[in-house]
Tab-separated table of C-alpha atoms and ligand atoms in Angstrom:
chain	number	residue	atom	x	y	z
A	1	UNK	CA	-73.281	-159.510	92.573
A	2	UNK	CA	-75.004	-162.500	93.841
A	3	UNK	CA	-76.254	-165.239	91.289
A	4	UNK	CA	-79.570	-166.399	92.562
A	5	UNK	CA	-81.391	-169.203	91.808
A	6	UNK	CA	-84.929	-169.196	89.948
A	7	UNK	CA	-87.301	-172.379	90.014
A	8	UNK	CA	-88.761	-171.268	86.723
A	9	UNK	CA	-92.475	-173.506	85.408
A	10	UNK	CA	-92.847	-173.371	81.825
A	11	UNK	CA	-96.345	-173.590	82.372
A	12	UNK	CA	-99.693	-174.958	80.032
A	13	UNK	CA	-100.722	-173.623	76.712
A	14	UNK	CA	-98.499	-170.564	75.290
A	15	UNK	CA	-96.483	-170.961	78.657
A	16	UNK	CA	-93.107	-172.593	76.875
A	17	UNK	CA	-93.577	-170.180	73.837
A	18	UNK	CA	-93.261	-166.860	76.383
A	19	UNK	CA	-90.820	-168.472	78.761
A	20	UNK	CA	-88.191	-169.272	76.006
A	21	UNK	CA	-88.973	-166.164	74.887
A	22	UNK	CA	-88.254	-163.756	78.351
A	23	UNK	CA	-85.129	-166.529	79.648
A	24	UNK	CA	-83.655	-164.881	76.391
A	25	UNK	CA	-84.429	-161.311	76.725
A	26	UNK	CA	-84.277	-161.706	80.275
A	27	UNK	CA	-79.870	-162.822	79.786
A	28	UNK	CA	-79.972	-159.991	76.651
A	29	UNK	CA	-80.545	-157.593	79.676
A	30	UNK	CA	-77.757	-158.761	81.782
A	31	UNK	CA	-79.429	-160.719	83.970
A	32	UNK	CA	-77.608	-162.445	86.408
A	33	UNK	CA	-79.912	-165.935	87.277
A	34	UNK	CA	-79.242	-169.520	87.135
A	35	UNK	CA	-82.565	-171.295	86.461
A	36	UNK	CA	-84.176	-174.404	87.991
A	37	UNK	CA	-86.637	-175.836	85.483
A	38	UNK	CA	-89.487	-177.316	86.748
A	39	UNK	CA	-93.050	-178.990	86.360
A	40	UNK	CA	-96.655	-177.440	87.263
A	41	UNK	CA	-99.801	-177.970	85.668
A	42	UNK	CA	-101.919	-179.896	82.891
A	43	UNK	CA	-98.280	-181.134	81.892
A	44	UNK	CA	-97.320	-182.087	85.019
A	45	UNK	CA	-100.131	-184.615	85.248
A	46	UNK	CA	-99.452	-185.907	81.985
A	47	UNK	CA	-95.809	-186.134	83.299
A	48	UNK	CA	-95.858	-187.096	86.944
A	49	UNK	CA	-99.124	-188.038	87.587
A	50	UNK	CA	-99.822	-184.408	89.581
A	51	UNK	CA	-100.392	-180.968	88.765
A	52	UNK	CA	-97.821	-180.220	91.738
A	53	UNK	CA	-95.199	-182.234	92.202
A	54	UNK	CA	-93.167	-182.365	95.143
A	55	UNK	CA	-90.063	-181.728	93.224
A	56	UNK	CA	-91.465	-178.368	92.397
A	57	UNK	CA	-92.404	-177.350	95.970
A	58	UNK	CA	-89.016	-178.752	96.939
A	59	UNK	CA	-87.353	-176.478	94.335
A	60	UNK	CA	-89.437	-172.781	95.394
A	61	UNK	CA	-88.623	-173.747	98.943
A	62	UNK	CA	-84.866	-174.168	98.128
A	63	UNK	CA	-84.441	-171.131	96.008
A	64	UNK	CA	-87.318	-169.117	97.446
A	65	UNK	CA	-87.610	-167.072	93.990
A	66	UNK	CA	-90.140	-168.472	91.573
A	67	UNK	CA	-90.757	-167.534	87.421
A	68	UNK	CA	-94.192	-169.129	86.432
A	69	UNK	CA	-95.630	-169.189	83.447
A	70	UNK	CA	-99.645	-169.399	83.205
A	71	UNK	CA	-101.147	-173.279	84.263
A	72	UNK	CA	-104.186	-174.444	82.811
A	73	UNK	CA	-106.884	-174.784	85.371
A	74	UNK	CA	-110.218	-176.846	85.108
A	75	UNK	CA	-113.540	-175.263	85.779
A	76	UNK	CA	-115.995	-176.615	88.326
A	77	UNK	CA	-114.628	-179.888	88.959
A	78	UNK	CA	-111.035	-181.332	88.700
A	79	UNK	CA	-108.621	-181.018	90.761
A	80	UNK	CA	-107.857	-177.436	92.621
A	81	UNK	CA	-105.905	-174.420	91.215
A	82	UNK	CA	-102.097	-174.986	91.444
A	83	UNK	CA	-101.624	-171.211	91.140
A	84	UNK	CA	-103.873	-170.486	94.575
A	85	UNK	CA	-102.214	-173.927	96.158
A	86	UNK	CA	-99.065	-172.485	95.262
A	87	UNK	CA	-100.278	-169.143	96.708
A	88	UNK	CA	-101.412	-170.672	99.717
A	89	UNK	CA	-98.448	-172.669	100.399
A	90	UNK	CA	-95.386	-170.437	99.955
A	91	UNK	CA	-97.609	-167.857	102.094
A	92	UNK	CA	-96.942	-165.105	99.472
A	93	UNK	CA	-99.747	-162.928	100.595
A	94	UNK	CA	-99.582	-159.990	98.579
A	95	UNK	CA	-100.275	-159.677	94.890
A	96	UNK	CA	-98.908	-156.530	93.577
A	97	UNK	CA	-100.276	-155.584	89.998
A	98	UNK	CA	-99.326	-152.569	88.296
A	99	UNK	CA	-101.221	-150.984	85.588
A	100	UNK	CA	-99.437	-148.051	83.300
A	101	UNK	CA	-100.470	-147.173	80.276
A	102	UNK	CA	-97.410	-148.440	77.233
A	103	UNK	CA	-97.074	-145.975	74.733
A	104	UNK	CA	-97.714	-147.398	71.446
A	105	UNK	CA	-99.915	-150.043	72.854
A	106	UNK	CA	-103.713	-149.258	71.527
A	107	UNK	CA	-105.953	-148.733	74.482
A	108	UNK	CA	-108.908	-146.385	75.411
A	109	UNK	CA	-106.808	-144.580	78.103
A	110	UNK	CA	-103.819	-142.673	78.374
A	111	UNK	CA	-101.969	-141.568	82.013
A	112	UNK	CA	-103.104	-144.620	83.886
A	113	UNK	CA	-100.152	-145.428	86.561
A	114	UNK	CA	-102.168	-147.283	88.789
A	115	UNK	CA	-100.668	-150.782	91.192
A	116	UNK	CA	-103.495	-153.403	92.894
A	117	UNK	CA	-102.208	-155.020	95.775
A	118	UNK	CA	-104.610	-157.835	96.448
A	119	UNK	CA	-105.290	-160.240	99.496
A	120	UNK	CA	-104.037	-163.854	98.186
A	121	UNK	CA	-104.681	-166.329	100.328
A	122	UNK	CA	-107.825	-165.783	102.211
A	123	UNK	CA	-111.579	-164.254	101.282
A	124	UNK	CA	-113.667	-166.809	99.010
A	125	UNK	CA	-110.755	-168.164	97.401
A	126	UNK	CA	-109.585	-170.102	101.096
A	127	UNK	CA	-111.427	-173.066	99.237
A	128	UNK	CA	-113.861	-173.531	102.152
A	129	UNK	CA	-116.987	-175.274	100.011
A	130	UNK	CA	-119.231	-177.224	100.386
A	131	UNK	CA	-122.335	-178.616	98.875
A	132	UNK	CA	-125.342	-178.917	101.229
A	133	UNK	CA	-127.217	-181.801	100.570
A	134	UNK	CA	-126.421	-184.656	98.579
A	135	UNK	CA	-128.326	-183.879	95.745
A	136	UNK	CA	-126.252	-180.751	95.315
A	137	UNK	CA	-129.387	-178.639	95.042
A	138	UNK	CA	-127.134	-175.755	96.571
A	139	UNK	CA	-123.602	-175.110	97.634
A	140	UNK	CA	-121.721	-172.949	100.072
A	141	UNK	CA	-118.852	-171.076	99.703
A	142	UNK	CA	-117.197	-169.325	102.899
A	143	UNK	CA	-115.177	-166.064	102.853
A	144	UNK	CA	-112.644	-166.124	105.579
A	145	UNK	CA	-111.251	-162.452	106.549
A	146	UNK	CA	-108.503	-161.970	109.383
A	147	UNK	CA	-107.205	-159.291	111.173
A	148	UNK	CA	-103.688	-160.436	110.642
A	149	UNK	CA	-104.158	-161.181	107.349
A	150	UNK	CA	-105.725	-157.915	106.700
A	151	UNK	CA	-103.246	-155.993	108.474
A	152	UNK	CA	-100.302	-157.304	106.690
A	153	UNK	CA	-101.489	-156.655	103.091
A	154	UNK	CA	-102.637	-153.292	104.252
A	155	UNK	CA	-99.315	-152.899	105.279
A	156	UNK	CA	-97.402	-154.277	102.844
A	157	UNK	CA	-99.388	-151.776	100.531
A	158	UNK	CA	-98.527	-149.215	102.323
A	159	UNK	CA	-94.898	-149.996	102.290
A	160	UNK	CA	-95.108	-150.308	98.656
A	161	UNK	CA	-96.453	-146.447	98.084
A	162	UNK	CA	-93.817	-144.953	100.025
A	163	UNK	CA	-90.560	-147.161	98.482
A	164	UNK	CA	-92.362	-145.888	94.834
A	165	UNK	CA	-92.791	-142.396	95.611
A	166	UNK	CA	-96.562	-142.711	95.365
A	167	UNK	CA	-99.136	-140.616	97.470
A	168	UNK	CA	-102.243	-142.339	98.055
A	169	UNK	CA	-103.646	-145.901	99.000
A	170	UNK	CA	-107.215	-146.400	98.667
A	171	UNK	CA	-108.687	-149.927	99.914
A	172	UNK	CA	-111.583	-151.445	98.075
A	173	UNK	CA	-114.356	-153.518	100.495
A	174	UNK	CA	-118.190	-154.078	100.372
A	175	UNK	CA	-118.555	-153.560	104.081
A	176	UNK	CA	-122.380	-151.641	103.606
A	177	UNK	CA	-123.499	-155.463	102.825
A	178	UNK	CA	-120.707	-157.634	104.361
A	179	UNK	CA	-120.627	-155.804	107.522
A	180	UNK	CA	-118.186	-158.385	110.023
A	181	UNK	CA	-115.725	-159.825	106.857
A	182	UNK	CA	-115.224	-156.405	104.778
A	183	UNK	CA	-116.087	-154.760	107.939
A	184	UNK	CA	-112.894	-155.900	109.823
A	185	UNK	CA	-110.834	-155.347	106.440
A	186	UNK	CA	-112.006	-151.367	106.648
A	187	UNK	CA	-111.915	-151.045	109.995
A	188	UNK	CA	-107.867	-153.093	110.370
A	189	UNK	CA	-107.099	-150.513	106.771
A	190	UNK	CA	-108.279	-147.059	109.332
A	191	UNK	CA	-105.617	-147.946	111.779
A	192	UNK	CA	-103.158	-149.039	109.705
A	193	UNK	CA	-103.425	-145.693	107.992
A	194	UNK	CA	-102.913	-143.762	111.092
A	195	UNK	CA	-99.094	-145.157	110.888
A	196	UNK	CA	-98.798	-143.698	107.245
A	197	UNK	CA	-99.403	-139.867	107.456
A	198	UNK	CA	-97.341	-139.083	104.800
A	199	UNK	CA	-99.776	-141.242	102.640
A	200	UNK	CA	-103.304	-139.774	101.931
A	201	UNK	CA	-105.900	-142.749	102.666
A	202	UNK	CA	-109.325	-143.540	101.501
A	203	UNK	CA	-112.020	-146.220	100.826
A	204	UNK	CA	-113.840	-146.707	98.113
A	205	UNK	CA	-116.817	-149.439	97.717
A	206	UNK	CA	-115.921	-152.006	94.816
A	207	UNK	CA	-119.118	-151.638	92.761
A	208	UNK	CA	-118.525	-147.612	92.487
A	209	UNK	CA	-114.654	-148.364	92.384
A	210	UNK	CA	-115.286	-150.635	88.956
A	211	UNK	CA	-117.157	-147.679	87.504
A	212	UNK	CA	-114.641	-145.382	88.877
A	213	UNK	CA	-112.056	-146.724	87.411
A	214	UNK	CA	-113.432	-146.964	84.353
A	215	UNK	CA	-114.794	-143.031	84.106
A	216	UNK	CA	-111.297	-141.644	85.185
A	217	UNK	CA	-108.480	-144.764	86.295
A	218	UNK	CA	-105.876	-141.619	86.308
A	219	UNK	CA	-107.446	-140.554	89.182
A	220	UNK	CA	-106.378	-143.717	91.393
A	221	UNK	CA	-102.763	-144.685	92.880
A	222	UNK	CA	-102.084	-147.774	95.216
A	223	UNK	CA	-105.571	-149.818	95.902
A	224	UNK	CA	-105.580	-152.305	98.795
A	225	UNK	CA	-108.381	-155.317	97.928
A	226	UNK	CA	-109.387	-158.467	99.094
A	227	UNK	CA	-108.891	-161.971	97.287
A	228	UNK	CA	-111.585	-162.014	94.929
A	229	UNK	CA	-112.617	-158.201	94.369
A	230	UNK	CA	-108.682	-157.741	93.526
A	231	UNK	CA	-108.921	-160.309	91.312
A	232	UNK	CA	-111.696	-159.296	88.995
A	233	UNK	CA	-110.666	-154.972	89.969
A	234	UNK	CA	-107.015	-156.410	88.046
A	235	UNK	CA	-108.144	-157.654	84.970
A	236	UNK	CA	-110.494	-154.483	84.566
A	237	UNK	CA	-106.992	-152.568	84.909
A	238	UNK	CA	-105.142	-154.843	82.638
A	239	UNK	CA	-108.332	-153.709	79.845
A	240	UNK	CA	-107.877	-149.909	80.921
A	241	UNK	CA	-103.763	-150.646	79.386
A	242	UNK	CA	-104.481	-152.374	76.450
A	243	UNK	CA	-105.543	-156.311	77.634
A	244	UNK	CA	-103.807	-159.530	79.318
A	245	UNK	CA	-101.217	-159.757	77.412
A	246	UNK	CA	-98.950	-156.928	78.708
A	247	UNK	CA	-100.241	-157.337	82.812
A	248	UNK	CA	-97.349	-158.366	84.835
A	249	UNK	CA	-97.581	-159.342	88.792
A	250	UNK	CA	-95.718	-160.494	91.502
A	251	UNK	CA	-96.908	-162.491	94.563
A	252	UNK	CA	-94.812	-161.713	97.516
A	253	UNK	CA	-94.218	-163.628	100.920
A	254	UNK	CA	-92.059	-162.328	103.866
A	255	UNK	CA	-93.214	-163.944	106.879
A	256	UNK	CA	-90.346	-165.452	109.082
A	257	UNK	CA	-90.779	-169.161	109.697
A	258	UNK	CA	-93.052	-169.960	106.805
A	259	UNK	CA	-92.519	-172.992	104.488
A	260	UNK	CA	-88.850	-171.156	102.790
A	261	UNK	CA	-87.470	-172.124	105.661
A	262	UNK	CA	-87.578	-169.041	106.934
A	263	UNK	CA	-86.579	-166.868	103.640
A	264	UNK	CA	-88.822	-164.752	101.685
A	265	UNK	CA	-90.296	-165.857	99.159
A	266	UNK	CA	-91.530	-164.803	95.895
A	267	UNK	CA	-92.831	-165.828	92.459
A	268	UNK	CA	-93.250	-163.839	89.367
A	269	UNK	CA	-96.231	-164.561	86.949
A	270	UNK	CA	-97.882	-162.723	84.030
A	271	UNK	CA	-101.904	-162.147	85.140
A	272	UNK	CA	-103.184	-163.934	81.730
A	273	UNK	CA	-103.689	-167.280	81.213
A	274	UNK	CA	-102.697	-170.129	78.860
A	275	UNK	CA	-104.257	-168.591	75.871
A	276	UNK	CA	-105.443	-172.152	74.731
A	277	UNK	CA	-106.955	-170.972	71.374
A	278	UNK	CA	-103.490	-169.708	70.283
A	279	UNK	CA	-101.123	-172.111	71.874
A	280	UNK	CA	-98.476	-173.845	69.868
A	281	UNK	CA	-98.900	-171.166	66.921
A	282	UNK	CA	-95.421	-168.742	67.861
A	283	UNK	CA	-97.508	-165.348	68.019
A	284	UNK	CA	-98.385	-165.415	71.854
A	285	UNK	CA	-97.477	-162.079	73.634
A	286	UNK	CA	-94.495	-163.136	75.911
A	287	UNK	CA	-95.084	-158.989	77.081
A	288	UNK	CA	-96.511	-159.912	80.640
A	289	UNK	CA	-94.372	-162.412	81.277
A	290	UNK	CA	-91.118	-160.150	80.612
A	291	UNK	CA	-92.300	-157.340	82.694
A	292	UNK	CA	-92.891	-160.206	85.552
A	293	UNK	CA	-89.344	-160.834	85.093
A	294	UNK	CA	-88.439	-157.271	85.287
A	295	UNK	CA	-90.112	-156.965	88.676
A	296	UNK	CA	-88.312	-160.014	89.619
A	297	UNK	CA	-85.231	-158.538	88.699
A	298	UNK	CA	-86.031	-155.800	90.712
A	299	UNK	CA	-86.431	-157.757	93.541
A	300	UNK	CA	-82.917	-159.371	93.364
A	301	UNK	CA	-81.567	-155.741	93.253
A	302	UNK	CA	-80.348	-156.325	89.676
A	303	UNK	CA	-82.134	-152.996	88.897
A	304	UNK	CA	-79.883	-152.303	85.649
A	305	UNK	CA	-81.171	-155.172	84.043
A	306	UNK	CA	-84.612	-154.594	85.051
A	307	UNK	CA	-84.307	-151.019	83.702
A	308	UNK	CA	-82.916	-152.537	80.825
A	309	UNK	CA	-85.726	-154.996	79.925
A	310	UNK	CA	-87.756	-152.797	80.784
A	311	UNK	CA	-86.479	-149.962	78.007
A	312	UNK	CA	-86.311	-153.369	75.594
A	313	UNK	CA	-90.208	-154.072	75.874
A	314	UNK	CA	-91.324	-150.684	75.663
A	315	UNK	CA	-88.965	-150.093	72.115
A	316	UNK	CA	-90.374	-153.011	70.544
A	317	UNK	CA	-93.632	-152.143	71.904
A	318	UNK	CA	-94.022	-148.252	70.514
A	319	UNK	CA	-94.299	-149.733	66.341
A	320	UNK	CA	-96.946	-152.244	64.782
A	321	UNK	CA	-93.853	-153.724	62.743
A	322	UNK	CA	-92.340	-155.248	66.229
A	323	UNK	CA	-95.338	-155.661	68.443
A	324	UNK	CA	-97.677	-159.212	68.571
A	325	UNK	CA	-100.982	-159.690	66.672
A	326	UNK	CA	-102.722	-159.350	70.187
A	327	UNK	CA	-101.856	-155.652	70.384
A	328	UNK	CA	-102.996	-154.892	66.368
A	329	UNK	CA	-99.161	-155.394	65.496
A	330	UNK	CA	-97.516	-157.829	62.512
A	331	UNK	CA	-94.932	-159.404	64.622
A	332	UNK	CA	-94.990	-163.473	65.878
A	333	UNK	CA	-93.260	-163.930	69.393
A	334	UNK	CA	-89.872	-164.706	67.705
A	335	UNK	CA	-90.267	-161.453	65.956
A	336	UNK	CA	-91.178	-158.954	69.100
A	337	UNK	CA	-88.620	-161.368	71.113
A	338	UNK	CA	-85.448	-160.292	68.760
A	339	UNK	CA	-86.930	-156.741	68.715
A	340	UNK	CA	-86.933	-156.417	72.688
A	341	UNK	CA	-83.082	-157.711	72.467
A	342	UNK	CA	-81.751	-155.456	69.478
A	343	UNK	CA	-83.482	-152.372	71.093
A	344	UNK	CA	-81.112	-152.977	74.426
A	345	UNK	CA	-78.258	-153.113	72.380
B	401	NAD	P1	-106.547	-166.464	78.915
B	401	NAD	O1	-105.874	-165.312	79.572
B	401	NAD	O2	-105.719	-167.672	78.716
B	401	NAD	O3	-107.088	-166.005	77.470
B	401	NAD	C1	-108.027	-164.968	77.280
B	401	NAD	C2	-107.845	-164.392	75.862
B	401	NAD	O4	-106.662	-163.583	75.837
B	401	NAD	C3	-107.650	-165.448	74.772
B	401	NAD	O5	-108.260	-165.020	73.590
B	401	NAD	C4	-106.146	-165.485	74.592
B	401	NAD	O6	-105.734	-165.893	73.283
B	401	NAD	C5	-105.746	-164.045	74.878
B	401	NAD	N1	-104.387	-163.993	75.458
B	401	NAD	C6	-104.063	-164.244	76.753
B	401	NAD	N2	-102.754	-164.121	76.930
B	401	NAD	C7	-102.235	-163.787	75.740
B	401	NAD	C8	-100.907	-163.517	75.291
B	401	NAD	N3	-99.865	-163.568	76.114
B	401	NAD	N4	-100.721	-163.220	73.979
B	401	NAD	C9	-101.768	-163.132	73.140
B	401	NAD	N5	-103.041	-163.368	73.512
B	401	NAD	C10	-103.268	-163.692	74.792
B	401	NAD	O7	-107.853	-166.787	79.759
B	401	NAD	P2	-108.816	-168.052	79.728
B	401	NAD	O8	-109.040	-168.486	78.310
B	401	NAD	O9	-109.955	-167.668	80.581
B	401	NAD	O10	-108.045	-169.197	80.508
B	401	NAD	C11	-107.346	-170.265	79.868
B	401	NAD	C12	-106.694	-171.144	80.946
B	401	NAD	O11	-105.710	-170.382	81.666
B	401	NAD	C13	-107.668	-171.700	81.990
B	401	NAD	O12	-107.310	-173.047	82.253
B	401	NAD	C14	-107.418	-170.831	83.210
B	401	NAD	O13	-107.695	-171.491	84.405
B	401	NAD	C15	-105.926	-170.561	83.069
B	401	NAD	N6	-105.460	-169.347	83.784
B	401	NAD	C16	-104.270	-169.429	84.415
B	401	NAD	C17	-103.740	-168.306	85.047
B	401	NAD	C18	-102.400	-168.431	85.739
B	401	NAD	O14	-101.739	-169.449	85.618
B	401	NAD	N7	-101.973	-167.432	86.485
B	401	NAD	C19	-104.428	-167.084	85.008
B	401	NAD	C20	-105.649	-167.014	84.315
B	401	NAD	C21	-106.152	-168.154	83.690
């Protein structure tokens, strides 16, 4: 078996807590990785002098595999999200999300089996803004939707439904209103479907798809979004499953010739943040982060220990005794951490 490589960020906030915590369930499970630590984030200015430094970008583009733990991000001014620059940089296009309801974890739903793959580098988030005047009496912000870019996330998705067995893709747009942007996503998602027939296909607009999935989430399979509906559409799914703390996601890249030199490239990240209000105190939820890793493993083709972490999580998930205070259980990360690892045994 190949030993790869992972440039693995600690991250801001609760982001060493749940990293120590999945590097040790993640080599419980057999996981075969050698890891490159490295800086991103608030710490990383503190540390450096830059929320990115080039020893990290050096690092990703070397191993081409990345384990990232949340970064704190400032609002409104600051300097720009190292997530999306990291995003925008590696190319890793898609953002895959899955949703599935965990037994034992309390939520309002049960059967939801549901996976977001959303745009990631263009839409509003290309960070094409301006202000208009110099008294800043009103700003722009410009949404940026290609064909190509469309295509292959439509694709990718796609892809992704028939190597998991699943039988329908439904993209998410606003093309009655946005009629060119949303309108070329739509119209790029109809003829990519036509090379799918084994895949049902449909489109859904994003206002009725938010109360959709709210009324009945069971009913929906792969959805294809944009950058910023897939965004917000993601952390509605992450509620429908019992909150942030147990959302994992990967953001993939496979384009030939992009900055890897040439190798695909992909990083691994839970979808919450840095939990600031709880940081430092041992009871984060390192859930997300471990199921990130479980994709990841996944990826490398180290499916046993995938499987394995996998089984781990969900053990240690099912009793209040062994899950975190997040998900109305009496256990601190150590606690959940040791619980994952003894259920694998
Ligand atoms: P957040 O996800 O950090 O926190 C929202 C709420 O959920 C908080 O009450 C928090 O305590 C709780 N929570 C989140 N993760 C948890 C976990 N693993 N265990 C237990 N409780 C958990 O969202 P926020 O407060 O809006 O953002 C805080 C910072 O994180 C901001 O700087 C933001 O930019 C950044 N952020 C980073 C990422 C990323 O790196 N991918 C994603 C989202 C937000």
């Amino acid at each position: 078996m190949t030993r790869p490589t992972v440039s693995l960020i600690e991250g801001d906030g609760i982001g060493p807590e749940i990293t120590a915590a999945t590097v040790r369930a993640i080599e419980a499970a057999g996981g075969q990785l050698d890891w490159e630590r490295v800086d991103a984030g608030a710490g990383a200015i503190a540390r450096h002098g830059d929320p990115l430094p080039a020893a990290t970008i050096a690092s990703i583009q070397r191993t081409g595999l990345a384990l990232k733990a949340p970064l704190a991000t400032p609002s409104g001014g600051g300097y720009r999200s190292v997530n999306v620059t990291l995003r925008q940089h590696f190319d890793l296009y898609a953002n895959v999300r899955p949703a599935r309801t965990l037994a034992g974890v309390p939520s309002r739903y049960t059967g939801v089996d549901l996976v977001i793959v959303r745009e990631n580098t263009e839409d509003l988030y290309a960070g094409i803004e301006h202000y208009i005047d110099p008294r800043r009496t009103a700003a722009e912000s410009i949404a940026i939707i290609t064909r190509f870019g469309s295509e292959r996330v439509i694709v990718y998705a796609f892809e992704y439904a028939r190597r998991h067995g699943r039988k329908k893709v439904t993209l998410v747009h606003k093309a009655n209103i946005l009629k060119m942007s949303n309108g070329l996503f739509l119209d790029t998602g109809r003829e990519v479907a036509k090379r799918y027939p084994d895949i049902e296909f449909d489109d859904m607009i994003v206002d009725a798809t938010a109360m959709k999935l709210v009324i009945a989430p069971e009913r929906f399979d792969v959805i294809v979004t944009m950058n910023l509906f897939g965004d917000i559409l993601s952390d509605l799914a992450a509620g429908l499953i019992g909150g942030l703390g147990v959302a994992p996601a990967s953001n993939i890249g496979d384009a030939p010739g992009q900055p890897a030199g040439g190798r695909a490239c992909a990083m691994f990240e839970a979808v919450h943040g840095t939990a600031p209000d709880i940081a430092g105190k041992g009871i984060a939820n390192p859930t997300g982060l471990m199921l990130s890793a479980a994709m990841m493993l996944d990826h490398v083709e180290q499916r046993d220990a995938a499987a394995r972490l996998r089984a781990g999580v969900m053990a240690a998930l099912a009793s209040a005794e062994t899950r975190t205070g997040d998900l109305g259980g009496r256990a601190n990360t150590a606690q959940y951490t040791d619980a994952v690892i003894r259920a694998m045994a």
